Coordinates of C-alpha atoms and ligand atoms in Angstrom, one line a residue:
M1 CA 19.0 -1.4 24.7
Q2 CA 20.5 1.6 23.9
R3 CA 18.4 4.8 24.7
T4 CA 18.2 8.4 23.4
D5 CA 18.9 9.4 26.4
M6 CA 21.2 12.2 26.1
M7 CA 17.1 14.4 25.5
N8 CA 14.7 13.5 27.9
N9 CA 12.5 11.0 26.3
S10 CA 11.1 9.4 29.4
R11 CA 7.8 10.2 28.5
S12 CA 8.3 8.4 24.9
H13 CA 9.8 5.8 27.2
E14 CA 6.7 4.8 29.2
L15 CA 4.5 4.9 26.8
F16 CA 6.6 2.6 24.4
E17 CA 6.9 0.3 27.4
R18 CA 2.9 0.6 27.6
A19 CA 2.3 0.1 23.9
Q20 CA 4.5 -3.4 23.5
L21 CA 1.5 -4.8 26.1
T22 CA -0.9 -4.7 23.6
I23 CA 0.9 -4.2 19.9
P24 CA 3.3 -6.9 18.6
G25 CA 6.8 -4.7 18.9
G26 CA 4.8 -1.5 20.5
V27 CA 4.2 0.1 17.0
N28 CA 2.0 -0.3 13.8
S29 CA 4.5 -0.4 11.3
P30 CA 7.8 -2.1 12.4
V31 CA 9.7 0.5 11.0
R32 CA 8.4 3.1 13.3
A33 CA 10.6 1.0 16.5
F34 CA 14.0 2.1 15.7
K35 CA 15.0 -1.7 15.9
S36 CA 17.7 -1.3 13.7
V37 CA 19.0 1.8 14.8
G38 CA 18.1 1.0 18.6
G39 CA 16.9 3.0 21.2
T40 CA 13.1 4.1 22.2
P41 CA 10.5 5.4 19.6
L42 CA 9.6 8.3 20.1
F43 CA 5.9 8.9 20.5
M44 CA 4.9 12.1 18.9
T45 CA 2.0 14.8 20.3
H46 CA 1.7 17.0 17.2
A47 CA 3.4 18.4 14.5
K48 CA 3.2 21.8 11.9
G49 CA 4.9 22.5 8.9
A50 CA 8.5 21.3 9.2
Y51 CA 8.3 20.1 12.7
M52 CA 7.3 17.3 15.2
Y53 CA 7.0 17.7 19.1
D54 CA 7.2 14.3 21.2
A55 CA 5.4 13.3 24.2
D56 CA 8.3 14.7 25.9
G57 CA 8.2 18.2 24.5
N58 CA 11.4 18.1 22.5
R59 CA 10.9 19.5 18.8
Y60 CA 12.5 17.6 15.6
I61 CA 12.9 18.9 12.5
D62 CA 11.4 16.3 10.2
Y63 CA 12.9 14.4 7.7
I64 CA 10.2 11.7 7.2
N65 CA 7.5 13.4 7.0
S66 CA 5.2 10.3 7.1
W67 CA 7.6 8.4 4.9
G68 CA 6.2 10.8 2.3
P69 CA 3.2 12.1 2.7
M70 CA 3.8 15.2 3.7
I71 CA 5.3 16.9 1.2
M72 CA 3.5 20.5 1.9
G73 CA 4.6 20.0 6.0
H74 CA 2.3 18.6 8.9
A75 CA -0.9 20.0 9.3
W76 CA -1.1 21.5 6.2
D77 CA -4.3 24.3 6.4
A78 CA -5.9 23.6 3.3
V79 CA -5.7 19.8 3.7
V80 CA -7.1 20.2 7.7
S81 CA -9.6 22.4 6.9
A82 CA -11.1 20.4 3.7
I83 CA -11.0 17.4 6.2
Q84 CA -12.6 19.1 9.3
E85 CA -15.9 20.4 6.7
R86 CA -16.1 17.0 4.8
A87 CA -16.8 14.9 7.9
A88 CA -19.8 16.6 8.8
F89 CA -21.4 15.0 6.2
S90 CA -20.4 11.4 7.3
T91 CA -16.8 10.0 6.4
S92 CA -18.1 6.9 4.4
F93 CA -20.8 6.0 2.4
G94 CA -19.6 2.5 0.4
A95 CA -21.7 4.3 -2.2
P96 CA -20.5 6.4 -5.7
T97 CA -19.5 10.2 -5.0
E98 CA -18.9 12.7 -7.5
L99 CA -15.6 13.8 -5.0
E100 CA -14.1 10.4 -6.3
I101 CA -14.7 11.6 -10.1
E102 CA -13.1 14.9 -9.6
M103 CA -10.2 12.7 -7.9
A104 CA -9.8 10.4 -10.8
E105 CA -10.0 13.5 -13.5
L106 CA -7.3 15.3 -11.3
I107 CA -4.7 12.4 -11.2
T108 CA -5.5 11.7 -14.8
S109 CA -5.2 15.1 -15.7
M110 CA -1.6 15.2 -13.7
A111 CA -0.1 11.7 -14.7
P112 CA 1.3 11.0 -18.4
N113 CA -0.4 8.6 -20.2
I114 CA -2.7 7.4 -17.3
D115 CA -6.5 6.9 -19.0
M116 CA -8.4 5.2 -16.1
V117 CA -7.3 5.0 -12.2
R118 CA -8.8 3.1 -9.1
M119 CA -8.6 3.9 -5.6
V120 CA -7.3 2.0 -2.9
S121 CA -6.6 2.6 0.8
S122 CA -3.0 1.9 0.4
G123 CA 0.3 1.5 -1.6
T124 CA 0.5 -2.3 -0.8
E125 CA -3.1 -2.5 -2.2
A126 CA -2.3 -0.7 -5.4
C127 CA 0.9 -3.0 -5.7
M128 CA -1.0 -6.4 -5.5
S129 CA -3.8 -5.4 -7.5
A130 CA -1.4 -4.1 -10.4
L131 CA 0.1 -7.3 -10.3
R132 CA -2.7 -9.1 -10.3
L133 CA -4.1 -7.2 -12.8
A134 CA -0.9 -7.3 -15.1
R135 CA -1.3 -11.1 -14.5
G136 CA -4.9 -11.0 -15.3
Y137 CA -4.3 -8.8 -18.8
T138 CA -1.3 -11.0 -20.0
G139 CA -2.1 -14.7 -19.1
R140 CA 1.0 -15.1 -17.8
N141 CA 1.9 -15.7 -13.7
K142 CA 6.1 -14.6 -13.1
F143 CA 6.9 -10.9 -12.6
I144 CA 10.1 -9.5 -11.6
K145 CA 10.9 -7.0 -8.8
F146 CA 14.3 -5.8 -7.9
E147 CA 16.5 -6.5 -4.8
G148 CA 15.8 -4.4 -2.1
C149 CA 12.8 -2.6 -3.6
Y150 CA 9.9 -2.6 -1.4
H151 CA 6.0 -2.9 -3.1
G152 CA 4.0 -3.4 0.1
H153 CA 4.0 -6.3 1.6
A154 CA 1.8 -8.6 -0.1
D155 CA 2.9 -12.3 0.0
A156 CA 4.8 -12.5 -4.0
F157 CA 6.2 -9.2 -3.0
L158 CA 7.6 -10.2 0.6
V159 CA 10.9 -11.4 -1.8
K160 CA 14.8 -10.1 -1.2
A161 CA 12.1 -6.8 -0.4
G162 CA 13.4 -3.4 1.2
S163 CA 12.7 -1.2 3.6
G164 CA 11.7 -2.8 6.7
L165 CA 13.1 -6.0 5.3
A166 CA 16.0 -4.9 4.7
T167 CA 16.4 -3.0 7.7
F168 CA 15.9 -6.1 9.9
N169 CA 17.6 -8.0 7.7
I170 CA 14.5 -10.3 7.3
Q171 CA 15.4 -13.1 3.9
T172 CA 12.4 -15.5 4.3
V173 CA 9.2 -14.0 5.7
P174 CA 7.3 -16.9 7.8
G175 CA 3.8 -17.4 6.5
V176 CA 4.2 -16.5 2.9
T177 CA 4.2 -19.3 1.8
A178 CA 6.4 -21.4 -2.1
G179 CA 3.1 -21.1 -3.8
A180 CA 2.8 -17.7 -3.2
S181 CA 6.4 -16.6 -4.0
M182 CA 7.2 -19.1 -6.7
D183 CA 6.6 -16.7 -9.8
T184 CA 8.6 -14.0 -7.8
L185 CA 11.9 -13.3 -9.8
T186 CA 14.4 -11.1 -8.7
A187 CA 17.4 -9.1 -10.2
P188 CA 19.8 -6.7 -9.2
Y189 CA 18.5 -2.7 -9.0
N190 CA 20.4 -1.6 -11.8
D191 CA 21.2 -4.7 -14.0
L192 CA 19.8 -4.6 -17.3
L193 CA 21.8 -8.2 -18.5
A194 CA 20.4 -9.8 -15.2
V195 CA 16.3 -8.7 -16.1
K196 CA 17.6 -9.8 -20.0
Q197 CA 19.2 -13.4 -18.9
L198 CA 15.2 -14.0 -16.7
T199 CA 13.4 -12.9 -19.3
H200 CA 15.1 -15.4 -21.7
D201 CA 15.3 -18.1 -19.1
N202 CA 11.6 -17.5 -18.4
K203 CA 10.2 -16.5 -22.4
G204 CA 6.5 -15.9 -22.8
E205 CA 6.2 -16.1 -18.5
I206 CA 6.3 -13.1 -17.3
A207 CA 3.2 -10.8 -16.6
A208 CA 5.4 -7.8 -15.5
I209 CA 8.3 -6.5 -14.3
I210 CA 7.3 -3.8 -11.4
I211 CA 10.4 -1.3 -10.2
E212 CA 10.6 2.1 -8.1
P213 CA 11.3 4.1 -11.0
V214 CA 14.1 5.6 -8.3
A215 CA 14.4 3.3 -5.7
G216 CA 13.8 4.6 -1.7
N217 CA 13.5 1.6 0.3
M218 CA 17.5 1.3 0.4
G219 CA 18.6 4.5 1.1
C220 CA 17.8 6.7 -2.4
I221 CA 19.3 4.4 -5.3
V222 CA 19.2 6.3 -8.4
P223 CA 18.6 4.2 -12.2
Q224 CA 21.3 4.7 -13.7
P225 CA 21.0 6.0 -17.5
G226 CA 19.8 3.5 -19.4
F227 CA 18.3 1.2 -17.1
L228 CA 14.8 2.0 -17.4
E229 CA 14.7 2.7 -21.0
G230 CA 16.5 -0.9 -21.4
L231 CA 13.1 -2.0 -19.3
R232 CA 10.7 -0.5 -21.4
A233 CA 12.2 -1.8 -24.5
L234 CA 12.6 -5.4 -23.2
C235 CA 8.4 -5.4 -21.7
D236 CA 7.6 -4.0 -25.3
E237 CA 10.0 -6.9 -27.5
E238 CA 8.7 -9.6 -24.9
G239 CA 4.8 -8.3 -24.2
I240 CA 5.6 -7.9 -20.5
L241 CA 3.8 -5.1 -18.4
L242 CA 5.8 -2.3 -17.0
I243 CA 4.8 -1.3 -14.0
F244 CA 6.1 2.2 -12.3
D245 CA 5.4 1.8 -8.3
E246 CA 5.3 5.4 -7.8
V247 CA 3.8 5.4 -4.3
M248 CA 7.1 7.0 -2.8
T249 CA 8.1 9.1 -6.6
G250 CA 4.7 9.9 -7.4
F251 CA 3.0 13.2 -7.5
R252 CA 6.5 14.2 -5.3
L253 CA 9.2 14.6 -8.1
A254 CA 7.0 16.2 -10.1
A255 CA 3.5 16.9 -10.5
G256 CA 3.3 13.8 -13.2
G257 CA 5.8 11.7 -10.7
A258 CA 9.1 9.9 -12.3
Q259 CA 7.0 9.1 -15.7
E260 CA 7.1 13.3 -16.7
R261 CA 10.4 13.4 -14.7
L262 CA 12.3 10.6 -16.9
G263 CA 10.4 11.1 -19.4
I264 CA 9.4 7.2 -19.5
N265 CA 5.9 5.6 -20.1
A266 CA 5.1 2.9 -17.4
D267 CA 1.7 0.5 -18.2
L268 CA 0.8 0.4 -14.9
V269 CA 1.5 3.2 -12.3
T270 CA 1.2 2.5 -8.5
Y271 CA 0.4 5.4 -5.7
G272 CA 0.2 6.3 -2.2
K273 CA 1.5 8.4 0.4
V274 CA 1.5 12.0 -1.1
I275 CA -1.7 11.3 -3.3
G276 CA -3.5 10.9 0.2
G277 CA -2.4 13.9 1.7
G278 CA -1.4 11.9 5.0
M279 CA -4.8 9.8 4.9
P280 CA -5.0 5.8 3.9
V281 CA -4.6 6.5 0.2
G282 CA -3.5 4.2 -2.5
A283 CA -4.3 3.8 -6.4
F284 CA -3.3 2.0 -9.5
G285 CA -4.0 3.2 -13.2
G286 CA -2.9 2.7 -16.5
R287 CA -4.2 2.6 -20.1
Q288 CA -7.8 1.8 -20.7
D289 CA -7.1 -0.8 -22.5
I290 CA -5.3 -2.7 -19.5
M291 CA -8.0 -1.2 -16.9
E292 CA -10.6 -2.1 -18.4
R293 CA -9.9 -5.6 -17.4
I294 CA -10.5 -4.5 -13.6
A295 CA -14.4 -5.2 -12.2
P296 CA -16.8 -4.7 -12.2
L297 CA -16.0 -3.7 -16.0
G298 CA -13.9 -7.1 -16.2
N299 CA -13.0 -10.3 -14.7
V300 CA -10.0 -9.4 -12.6
Y301 CA -11.3 -9.1 -9.1
Q302 CA -10.1 -6.0 -7.0
A303 CA -12.4 -3.9 -4.1
G304 CA -12.3 -2.2 -1.0
T305 CA -15.0 -0.8 1.7
L306 CA -13.2 2.0 2.2
S307 CA -12.2 2.7 -1.1
G308 CA -12.7 6.4 -2.2
N309 CA -13.6 7.1 1.3
P310 CA -14.6 10.8 1.0
I311 CA -12.7 12.1 3.7
A312 CA -9.3 10.3 2.1
M313 CA -10.6 11.7 -1.1
I314 CA -11.0 15.4 -0.1
A315 CA -7.6 14.8 1.4
G316 CA -5.9 13.9 -1.2
Y317 CA -7.7 16.0 -3.5
T318 CA -6.8 19.2 -2.0
M319 CA -3.2 18.2 -1.4
L320 CA -3.1 17.2 -5.1
K321 CA -4.9 20.5 -6.4
T322 CA -2.2 22.5 -4.1
L323 CA 0.7 20.6 -6.1
R324 CA -1.1 20.6 -9.2
N325 CA -1.8 25.2 -8.9
N326 CA 1.5 25.2 -7.8
P327 CA 4.6 23.9 -9.5
G328 CA 7.5 25.8 -8.0
I329 CA 7.0 23.7 -5.6
Y330 CA 9.0 21.2 -7.1
E331 CA 11.8 23.6 -8.1
A332 CA 11.8 24.5 -4.4
L333 CA 11.8 20.8 -3.1
D334 CA 14.9 20.2 -5.1
N335 CA 16.9 23.3 -4.3
T336 CA 16.1 22.4 -0.5
T337 CA 17.5 18.9 -1.1
K338 CA 20.4 20.7 -3.2
A339 CA 21.5 22.9 -0.3
I340 CA 21.1 19.5 2.3
H341 CA 23.1 17.6 -0.4
I342 CA 25.9 20.3 -1.0
G343 CA 25.8 21.1 3.2
M344 CA 26.1 17.5 4.0
E345 CA 29.1 17.0 1.2
D346 CA 31.1 19.4 2.7
A347 CA 30.8 18.2 6.4
L348 CA 31.2 14.8 5.3
K349 CA 34.5 15.5 3.3
A350 CA 35.4 17.8 6.3
S351 CA 34.9 14.3 8.5
G352 CA 37.3 12.3 6.6
R353 CA 35.1 9.6 6.8
P354 CA 33.9 7.8 3.4
F355 CA 30.9 8.2 2.4
V356 CA 27.9 9.0 -0.3
I357 CA 25.2 11.1 -1.3
N358 CA 22.1 9.5 -3.5
R359 CA 20.1 12.5 -4.7
F360 CA 16.8 12.6 -7.1
G361 CA 14.5 15.6 -6.6
S362 CA 14.1 16.1 -3.1
M363 CA 14.9 12.1 -2.0
I364 CA 18.2 11.6 -0.8
S365 CA 20.0 9.5 1.4
V366 CA 23.7 9.5 2.8
H367 CA 25.8 6.4 3.1
F368 CA 28.8 6.0 5.3
S369 CA 30.4 3.8 1.8
E370 CA 33.8 4.0 -0.1
K371 CA 32.2 3.4 -2.9
P372 CA 28.8 3.9 -5.2
V373 CA 25.8 2.5 -4.1
N374 CA 23.6 1.8 -6.9
N375 CA 21.5 -1.4 -5.8
F376 CA 21.0 -3.1 -2.7
A377 CA 24.4 -5.0 -2.2
D378 CA 25.9 -1.5 -2.3
A379 CA 23.8 -0.3 0.4
A380 CA 24.2 -3.6 2.4
A381 CA 27.8 -3.2 2.5
A382 CA 28.1 0.3 3.6
D383 CA 28.8 0.9 7.2
N384 CA 25.2 1.1 8.9
A385 CA 26.6 0.9 12.4
T386 CA 27.8 4.4 11.8
F387 CA 24.9 5.2 10.4
N388 CA 22.8 4.4 13.1
K389 CA 25.4 6.2 15.6
F390 CA 25.0 9.6 13.2
F391 CA 21.2 8.9 13.1
H392 CA 20.8 8.9 17.3
L393 CA 23.6 11.9 17.7
M394 CA 21.1 13.8 15.3
L395 CA 17.9 13.2 16.9
N396 CA 19.5 14.5 20.2
K397 CA 20.1 17.6 18.1
G398 CA 16.2 17.5 17.2
I399 CA 17.0 16.3 13.7
Y400 CA 14.5 13.5 12.7
L401 CA 16.1 11.5 10.2
P402 CA 14.5 7.9 9.0
P403 CA 15.7 5.3 11.6
S404 CA 17.4 3.1 8.8
A405 CA 20.2 3.3 6.8
F406 CA 17.9 1.8 4.2
E407 CA 15.2 4.4 3.5
T408 CA 15.3 7.7 1.8
W409 CA 15.1 10.6 3.7
F410 CA 12.0 12.9 2.4
V411 CA 12.2 17.1 2.0
S412 CA 9.2 18.8 2.6
H413 CA 8.1 22.2 1.0
A414 CA 7.8 23.5 4.6
I415 CA 11.6 22.8 5.6
S416 CA 13.2 26.4 5.1
A417 CA 16.9 27.8 5.0
A418 CA 17.3 28.3 9.0
D419 CA 16.1 24.5 8.8
V420 CA 18.6 23.3 6.5
E421 CA 21.3 25.4 8.3
A422 CA 20.3 24.2 11.6
T423 CA 20.1 20.5 10.3
L424 CA 23.4 20.6 8.8
L425 CA 25.3 22.4 11.9
A426 CA 23.7 19.5 13.9
A427 CA 25.5 17.4 11.2
R428 CA 28.9 19.8 11.8
E429 CA 28.9 18.4 15.4
S430 CA 27.5 15.2 15.2
L431 CA 29.9 13.5 12.7
A432 CA 32.8 15.4 14.7
V433 CA 32.3 13.3 17.9
L434 CA 30.7 9.9 15.9
Ligands
KE4_501 P1 1.8 1.3 2.2 O1 1.1 -0.1 2.5 O2 3.0 1.2 3.1 O3 0.8 2.4 2.1 O4 2.8 1.4 0.8 C1 3.8 0.1 0.1 C2 4.7 0.6 -0.1 C3 4.3 0.5 -1.9 N1 6.1 1.4 -2.6 C4 6.6 1.5 -2.2 C5 7.4 2.3 -2.8 C6 6.5 1.9 -0.8 O5 8.2 3.0 -0.4 C7 5.8 1.9 0.2 C8 5.8 1.9 1.6 N2 7.0 2.4 2.2 C9 7.6 2.0 3.0 C10 8.5 3.3 4.0 N3 10.0 2.9 3.0 C11 6.3 2.6 4.4 C12 6.5 3.2 5.7 C13 5.8 1.7 6.6 O6 6.5 0.6 6.1 O7 5.5 2.3 7.7

């Protein structure tokens, strides 16, 4: 197994050996294992702002930011102190709190067209609950998802999914029964005709179309003009609920997420990542007439012991309040990401290698591809072996990119112009020896 051995990572290597004795694959989530890029995953000890520090004391400029949540950078003071204070009042009640009302009011004030919201503890829970609600509300069973989109690991979604399944090229998941996935229909991202064909062939049977409005689990894939608008119109015509999976884009692309940024209203929206400020939080919300079908008001059952947990709530509430009260953050994030885009483009052009850079807001990805990357097939057809080499060269220069060509890079507000320059210098040097 190729090791990241130009930088001393002996302590991470020891920890990884030890971790594999008691944790499957040595990690608690597959994408952390460096399996597709090869090498030893680095064990982190602490992080602050734009920087993460591994067990060997190496410092990295972080472009994962916990796969999205750390939008303000690591250990954001306001969130840390809010957690520390609140923990002293007990870490969980299992009873309602005023803080949950304040969190729901803040979310519904920031996100357009969300009347009501239910808190859960992960993006997976948010998406599986939203799908169940759509099925319960419409009385229909089938739903459409897009190849390369990832909506968490609930059975019905593990069909042609992105993120770790794309990274490891997992086509079928043992344990996901035909019964669980028989109602899952798939279409290529950006292919409105394919969706129209599916709705025609399954007339009156489709409860929902769920989509990442800007996809981030096959690299960053941008919706082509008219695609999302076409889905919205189709859902209106066919009585299908449009679910925006905004676990990645929510509160990252804008205070109102992709709905605000793109000017398109979904019927249900799922959230995660940023919404918890690094604590385990997910949520789903939408129109009142739909959300009222959720138990205990309605009969679509959904529950969670730690849903609305006070520590997670105060972390998420503090993070969202920061973002709502400082809208300039989004412009700053976009500008930082644009600077990375321009610099990477210059470096890649100088290298003479074919490439595509996809960017939307503070989501960006680099594909070593000769043709545009507008869907999963395009992303899979890119020269991802070269990406893997590029990943390690950058890592050895202290730049921590997502360890897969099938992930978007996440920019944080803590990344400075000097950090961008350091990143671009590392990229030029890496491309020169690739
Ligand atoms: P979680 O259950 O991992 O909190 O959220 C699932 C999910 C749902 N929807 C979207 C659009 C997502 O991106 C995710 C999770 N994203 C991956 C990274 N691409 C999480 C990283 C991991 O699996 O460890």
